[in-house]
PDB file of C-alpha atoms in Angstrom:
ATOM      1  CA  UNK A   5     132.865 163.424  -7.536  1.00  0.00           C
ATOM      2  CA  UNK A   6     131.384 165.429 -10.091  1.00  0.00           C
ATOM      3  CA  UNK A   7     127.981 162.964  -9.766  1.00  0.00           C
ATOM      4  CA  UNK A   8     127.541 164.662  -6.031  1.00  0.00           C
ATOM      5  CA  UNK A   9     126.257 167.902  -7.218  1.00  0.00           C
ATOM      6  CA  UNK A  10     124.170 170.075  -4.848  1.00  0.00           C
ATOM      7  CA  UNK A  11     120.717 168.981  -6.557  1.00  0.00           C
ATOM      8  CA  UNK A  12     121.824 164.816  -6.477  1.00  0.00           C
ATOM      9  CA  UNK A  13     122.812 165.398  -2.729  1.00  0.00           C
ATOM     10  CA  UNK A  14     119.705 166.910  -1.688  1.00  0.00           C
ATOM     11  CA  UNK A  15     117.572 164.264  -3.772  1.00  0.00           C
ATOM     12  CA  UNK A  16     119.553 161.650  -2.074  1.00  0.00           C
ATOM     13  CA  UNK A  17     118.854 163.532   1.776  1.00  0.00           C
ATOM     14  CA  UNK A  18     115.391 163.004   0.280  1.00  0.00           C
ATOM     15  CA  UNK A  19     115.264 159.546  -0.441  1.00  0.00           C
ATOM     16  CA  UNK A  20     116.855 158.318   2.904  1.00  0.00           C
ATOM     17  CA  UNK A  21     114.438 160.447   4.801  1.00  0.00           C
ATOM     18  CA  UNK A  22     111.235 159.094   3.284  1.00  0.00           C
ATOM     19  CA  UNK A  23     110.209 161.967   2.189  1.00  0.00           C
ATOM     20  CA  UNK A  24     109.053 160.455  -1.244  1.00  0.00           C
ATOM     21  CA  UNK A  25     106.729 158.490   0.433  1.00  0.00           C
ATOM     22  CA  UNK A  26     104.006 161.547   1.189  1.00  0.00           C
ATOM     23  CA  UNK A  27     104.061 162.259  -2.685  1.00  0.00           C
ATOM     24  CA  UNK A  28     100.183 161.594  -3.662  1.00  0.00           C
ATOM     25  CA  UNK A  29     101.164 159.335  -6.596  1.00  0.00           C
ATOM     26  CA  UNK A  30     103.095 157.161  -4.060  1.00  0.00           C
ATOM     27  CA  UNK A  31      99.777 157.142  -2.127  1.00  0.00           C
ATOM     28  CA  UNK A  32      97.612 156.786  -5.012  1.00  0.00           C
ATOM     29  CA  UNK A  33      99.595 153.494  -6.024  1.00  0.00           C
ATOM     30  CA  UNK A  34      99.897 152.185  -2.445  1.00  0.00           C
ATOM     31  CA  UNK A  35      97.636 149.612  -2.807  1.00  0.00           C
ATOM     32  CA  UNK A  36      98.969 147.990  -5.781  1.00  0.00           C
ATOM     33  CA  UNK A  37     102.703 148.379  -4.257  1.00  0.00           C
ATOM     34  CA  UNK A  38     101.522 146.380  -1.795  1.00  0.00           C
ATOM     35  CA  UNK A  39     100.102 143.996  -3.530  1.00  0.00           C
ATOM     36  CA  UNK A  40     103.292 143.374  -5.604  1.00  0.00           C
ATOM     37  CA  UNK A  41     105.098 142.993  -2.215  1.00  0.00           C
ATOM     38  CA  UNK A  42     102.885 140.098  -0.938  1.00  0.00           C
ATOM     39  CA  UNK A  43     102.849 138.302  -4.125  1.00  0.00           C
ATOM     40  CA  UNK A  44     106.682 138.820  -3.697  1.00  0.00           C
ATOM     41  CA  UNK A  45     106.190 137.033  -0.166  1.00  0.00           C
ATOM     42  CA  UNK A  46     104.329 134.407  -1.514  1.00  0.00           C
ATOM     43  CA  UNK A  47     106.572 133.107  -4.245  1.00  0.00           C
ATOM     44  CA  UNK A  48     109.788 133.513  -2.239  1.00  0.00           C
ATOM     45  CA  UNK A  49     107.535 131.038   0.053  1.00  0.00           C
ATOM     46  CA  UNK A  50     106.698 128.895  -2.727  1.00  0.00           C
ATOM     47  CA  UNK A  51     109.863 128.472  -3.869  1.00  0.00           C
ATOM     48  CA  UNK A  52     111.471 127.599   0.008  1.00  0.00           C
ATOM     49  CA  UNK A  53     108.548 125.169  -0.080  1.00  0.00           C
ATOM     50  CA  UNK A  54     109.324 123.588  -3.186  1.00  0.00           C
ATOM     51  CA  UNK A  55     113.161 123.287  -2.774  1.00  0.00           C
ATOM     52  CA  UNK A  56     112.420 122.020   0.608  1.00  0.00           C
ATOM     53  CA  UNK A  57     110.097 119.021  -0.823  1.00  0.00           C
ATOM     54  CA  UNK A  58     112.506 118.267  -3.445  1.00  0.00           C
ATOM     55  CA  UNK A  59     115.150 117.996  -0.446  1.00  0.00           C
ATOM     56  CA  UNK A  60     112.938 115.697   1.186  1.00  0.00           C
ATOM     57  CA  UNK A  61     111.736 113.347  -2.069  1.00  0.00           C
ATOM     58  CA  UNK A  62     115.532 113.047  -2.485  1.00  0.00           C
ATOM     59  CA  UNK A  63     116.249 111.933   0.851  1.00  0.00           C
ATOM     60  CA  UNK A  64     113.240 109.288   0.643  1.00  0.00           C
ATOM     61  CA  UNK A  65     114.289 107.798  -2.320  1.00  0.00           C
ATOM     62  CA  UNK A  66     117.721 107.283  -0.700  1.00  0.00           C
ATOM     63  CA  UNK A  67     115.548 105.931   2.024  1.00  0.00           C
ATOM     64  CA  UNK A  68     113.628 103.652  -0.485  1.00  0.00           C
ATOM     65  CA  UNK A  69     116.774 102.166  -2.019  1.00  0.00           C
ATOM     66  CA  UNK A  70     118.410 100.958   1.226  1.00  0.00           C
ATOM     67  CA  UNK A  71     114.990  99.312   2.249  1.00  0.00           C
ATOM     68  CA  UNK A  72     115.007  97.597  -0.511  1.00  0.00           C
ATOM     69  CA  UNK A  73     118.079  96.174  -1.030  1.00  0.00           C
ATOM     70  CA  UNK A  74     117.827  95.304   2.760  1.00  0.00           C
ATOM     71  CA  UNK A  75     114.642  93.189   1.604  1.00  0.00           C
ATOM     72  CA  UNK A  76     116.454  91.646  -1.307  1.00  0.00           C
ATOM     73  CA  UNK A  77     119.138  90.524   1.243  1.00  0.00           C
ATOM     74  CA  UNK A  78     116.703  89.366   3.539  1.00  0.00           C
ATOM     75  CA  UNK A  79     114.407  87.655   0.972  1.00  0.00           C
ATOM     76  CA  UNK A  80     117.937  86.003  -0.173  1.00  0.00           C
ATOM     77  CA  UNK A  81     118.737  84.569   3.592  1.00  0.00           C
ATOM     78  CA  UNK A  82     115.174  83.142   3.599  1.00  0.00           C
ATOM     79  CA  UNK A  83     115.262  81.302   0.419  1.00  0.00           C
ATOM     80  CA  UNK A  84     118.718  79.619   1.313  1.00  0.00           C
ATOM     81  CA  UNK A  85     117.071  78.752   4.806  1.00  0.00           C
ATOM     82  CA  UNK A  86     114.379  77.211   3.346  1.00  0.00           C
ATOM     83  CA  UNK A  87     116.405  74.803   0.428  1.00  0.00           C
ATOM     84  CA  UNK A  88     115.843  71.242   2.058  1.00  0.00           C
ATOM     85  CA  UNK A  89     119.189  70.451   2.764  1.00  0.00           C
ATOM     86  CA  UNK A  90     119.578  73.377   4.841  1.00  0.00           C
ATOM     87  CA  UNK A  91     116.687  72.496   7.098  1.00  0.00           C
ATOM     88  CA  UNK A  92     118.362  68.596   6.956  1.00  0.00           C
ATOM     89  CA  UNK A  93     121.260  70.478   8.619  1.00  0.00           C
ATOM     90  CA  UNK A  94     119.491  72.230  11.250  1.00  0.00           C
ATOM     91  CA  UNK A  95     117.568  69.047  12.474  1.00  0.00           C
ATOM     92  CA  UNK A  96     120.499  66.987  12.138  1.00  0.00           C
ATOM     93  CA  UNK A  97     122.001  68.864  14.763  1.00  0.00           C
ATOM     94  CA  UNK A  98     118.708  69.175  16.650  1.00  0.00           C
ATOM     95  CA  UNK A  99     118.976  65.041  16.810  1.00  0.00           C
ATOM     96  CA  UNK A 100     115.937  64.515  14.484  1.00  0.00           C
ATOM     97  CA  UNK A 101     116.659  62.357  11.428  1.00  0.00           C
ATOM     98  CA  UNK A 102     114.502  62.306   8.238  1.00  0.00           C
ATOM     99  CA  UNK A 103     112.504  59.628   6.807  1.00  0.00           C
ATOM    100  CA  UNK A 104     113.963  56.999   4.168  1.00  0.00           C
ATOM    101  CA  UNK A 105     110.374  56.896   2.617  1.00  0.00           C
ATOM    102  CA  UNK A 106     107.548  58.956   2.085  1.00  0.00           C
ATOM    103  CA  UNK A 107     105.088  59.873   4.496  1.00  0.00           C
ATOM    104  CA  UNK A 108     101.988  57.735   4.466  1.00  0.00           C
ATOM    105  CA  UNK A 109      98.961  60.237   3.816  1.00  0.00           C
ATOM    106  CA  UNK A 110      95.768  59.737   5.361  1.00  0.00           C
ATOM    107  CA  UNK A 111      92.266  59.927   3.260  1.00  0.00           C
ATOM    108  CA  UNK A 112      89.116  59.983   4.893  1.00  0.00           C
ATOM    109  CA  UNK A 113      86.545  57.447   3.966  1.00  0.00           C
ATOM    110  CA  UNK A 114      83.657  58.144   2.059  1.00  0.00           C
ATOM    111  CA  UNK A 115      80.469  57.688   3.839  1.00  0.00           C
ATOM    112  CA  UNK A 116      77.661  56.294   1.198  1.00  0.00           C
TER     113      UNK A 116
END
């Protein structure tokens, strides 16, 4: 208790009344004070900003990765649908049979 003299109590009554604030160097540096506080303002902004982006970039690579696999697995299903012998199946059981011999193809004649 030997800190709460007489002189540090009244400078401390001083400080939580404001007084300070009337002193003309306080005034005289206003301007720049303020000035420190918005730049302040904007970094603490910057830095929300930026942590929220990096929040988001995570969460859409996530994003990107379950997309694609889902295409892989897709692309997969579609490639094993369209081997021949898996369309033989599915017209098989739609009653349609396929040809023992090539198709015939058809040319057009040439007109001299």
């Amino acid at each position: 208790m030997k800190y709460l003299n007489h002189r540090n109590i009244k400078a401390l009554k001083g400080i939580l009344r404001g007084s300070f604030l009337g002193h003309p160097t306080i005034l005289k540096n206003l301007p720049f004070i303020l000035y420190l506080t918005t730049l302040a303002i904007i970094q603490i902004w910057a830095a929300h900003r930026a942590e929220s982006n990096v929040r988001m970039i995570s969460e859409k690579t996530i994003e990107i990765n379950e997309l694609e696999s889902q295409y892989l697995e897709s692309k997969s299903i579609l490639m094993k649908m369209e081997q021949e012998s898996s369309v033989q199946m599915r017209a098989k059981k739609l009653g349609l049979i396929s040809l023992a011999k090539a198709p015939i193809t058809i040319q057009k004649p040439n007109d001299d």
